[in-house]
Amino acid sequence: MIIYTILSRLLDYPDQELKDNLVTIRKVLAMQTKQLEENEMEELEHFLQHLQEESLLQLQQDYVQTFDMVPEHSLHLTHHLFGDDRGRGPALVDLGEHYKGMGMEMRTGEIPDYLPLILEYVATLDEMGARVFLADAAKVLTVLAANLEKSDSPYAPLLRLIENRGQLARTAA
């Protein structure tokens, strides 16, 4: 599902390629009206507008300040469950093995619980599979979204969008 690929890219470190492809992202999203709800489209458009208006350097500084300097905002989801506890290692190994078992190749230098990487994996699933997989991370996504909302981060609505897609699977199950 293309929406998860787009969300993955929007939550990854911003670069010139992202800035150069905002028009293309908008066009792709416009073709997804059957897969996206109106409020999801509005949130995505609002975020894309933010990306368009800010300079690349400012976006990069904000990204580092948001996700790398504040542990409560970490996009490494097992951090929110385990912190630096020993239990995190086996969880990361299990997730990495799950990806391998599903035929997904990991990005070099990235650990398997990085949300943009998780979203790349989820994009390979059908809609119900994606929602069920996200439902397993719903508790962490809820905490992360709340933390981002407290700091008025423009990324918070993206996390809520992802969280809500997982919550829908829970209600449907």
XYZ file of C-alpha atoms in Angstrom:
173
model
C 0.000 0.000 0.000
C 1.488 3.242 -1.200
C 0.266 5.250 1.811
C 2.701 3.405 4.082
C 5.572 4.018 1.676
C 4.737 7.719 1.681
C 4.448 7.820 5.473
C 7.780 6.027 5.722
C 9.424 8.676 3.571
C 7.764 11.555 5.428
C 8.995 10.216 8.777
C 12.533 9.611 7.559
C 15.312 12.207 7.703
C 14.374 14.987 5.258
C 16.653 15.488 2.265
C 16.642 17.353 -1.031
C 15.083 14.398 -2.821
C 12.044 14.649 -0.533
C 11.741 18.386 -1.170
C 12.102 17.814 -4.921
C 9.320 15.199 -4.938
C 6.584 16.972 -2.984
C 4.536 17.545 -6.152
C 4.845 13.868 -7.078
C 3.818 12.811 -3.565
C 0.751 15.036 -3.802
C -0.186 13.503 -7.172
C 0.182 9.973 -5.818
C -1.914 10.821 -2.769
C -4.611 12.327 -4.984
C -4.937 8.925 -6.676
C -5.449 7.210 -3.291
C -8.855 8.671 -2.439
C -10.405 5.209 -2.039
C -7.695 4.108 0.417
C -7.556 7.319 2.452
C -10.168 9.060 4.499
C -10.756 12.766 4.017
C -9.193 13.676 7.372
C -6.091 11.608 6.501
C -5.738 13.492 3.207
C -6.081 16.804 5.046
C -3.413 15.887 7.607
C -1.034 14.722 4.890
C -1.605 17.866 2.820
C -0.999 20.027 5.884
C 2.291 18.232 6.550
C 3.354 18.477 2.900
C 2.656 22.204 3.045
C 4.919 22.422 6.105
C 7.675 20.622 4.192
C 7.258 22.948 1.244
C 7.365 26.143 3.309
C 10.413 25.326 5.442
C 13.987 25.343 4.182
C 15.739 21.993 3.966
C 18.238 23.031 6.619
C 15.427 24.020 8.995
C 13.593 20.740 8.361
C 16.770 18.791 9.086
C 17.492 20.743 12.263
C 13.919 20.245 13.462
C 14.055 16.535 12.660
C 17.272 16.003 14.633
C 15.974 18.090 17.529
C 12.679 16.204 17.544
C 13.718 12.586 17.058
C 17.414 12.338 17.912
C 17.701 14.644 20.896
C 14.526 13.707 22.789
C 14.332 10.014 23.789
C 10.554 10.266 24.296
C 10.252 11.033 20.565
C 12.447 8.196 19.315
C 11.269 6.508 16.119
C 12.879 3.292 17.389
C 9.747 1.722 18.807
C 11.345 -0.842 21.126
C 13.028 2.040 22.939
C 9.583 2.995 24.266
C 8.977 -0.544 25.500
C 12.388 -1.479 26.870
C 14.561 1.633 27.052
C 18.114 0.343 27.303
C 17.008 -2.884 29.004
C 18.366 -6.245 27.857
C 14.909 -7.248 26.637
C 15.268 -4.884 23.697
C 17.942 -7.011 21.993
C 15.822 -10.146 21.557
C 12.878 -8.044 20.372
C 15.082 -6.467 17.698
C 16.414 -9.871 16.626
C 12.880 -11.269 16.396
C 11.704 -8.342 14.291
C 14.739 -8.607 12.006
C 14.119 -12.334 11.576
C 10.473 -11.647 10.802
C 11.504 -9.274 8.003
C 13.952 -11.821 6.601
C 11.318 -14.543 6.740
C 9.008 -12.318 4.727
C 11.728 -11.640 2.136
C 12.458 -8.039 3.115
C 16.009 -6.775 3.010
C 17.058 -4.426 5.781
C 18.607 -1.040 5.092
C 22.289 -0.982 5.901
C 22.938 0.523 9.307
C 19.307 0.656 10.416
C 17.863 -1.410 13.234
C 14.545 -3.181 12.590
C 12.361 -1.158 14.964
C 12.872 2.161 13.136
C 9.346 3.311 12.282
C 10.079 4.304 8.661
C 11.529 0.804 8.119
C 8.486 -0.784 9.765
C 6.280 1.239 7.424
C 8.277 0.040 4.410
C 7.526 -3.507 5.531
C 3.853 -2.734 6.207
C 3.605 -1.322 2.658
C 4.243 -4.841 1.343
C 1.187 -6.237 3.144
C -2.448 -6.119 2.126
C -4.583 -3.538 3.912
C -5.859 -5.850 6.655
C -2.393 -7.331 7.204
C -0.951 -3.822 7.478
C -3.592 -2.757 9.979
C -3.141 -5.889 12.078
C 0.655 -5.459 12.108
C 0.251 -1.822 13.180
C -2.223 -2.859 15.874
C 0.622 -4.746 17.552
C 2.486 -1.443 17.876
C -0.576 0.649 18.781
C 0.393 1.168 22.432
C 3.823 2.522 21.480
C 2.397 4.624 18.652
C -0.123 6.149 21.068
C 2.612 7.129 23.525
C 4.873 8.468 20.779
C 2.045 10.503 19.211
C 1.107 11.956 22.615
C 4.735 12.893 23.292
C 4.976 14.635 19.919
C 1.680 16.443 20.514
C 2.961 17.767 23.850
C 5.828 19.418 22.008
C 3.570 20.705 19.193
C 5.542 18.718 16.636
C 4.283 18.803 13.054
C 5.015 15.044 12.999
C 2.339 14.252 15.613
C -0.556 14.024 13.117
C 1.415 11.518 11.037
C 1.834 9.319 14.103
C -1.875 9.621 14.914
C -2.719 8.611 11.350
C -0.553 5.489 11.666
C -1.920 4.746 15.131
C -5.511 5.057 13.910
C -4.901 2.618 11.078
C -3.779 0.075 13.678
C -6.715 0.833 15.957
C -9.133 0.132 13.126
C -7.757 -3.393 12.912
C -8.434 -3.911 16.585
C -12.078 -2.904 16.227
C -12.505 -5.024 13.112
C -10.967 -8.093 14.752
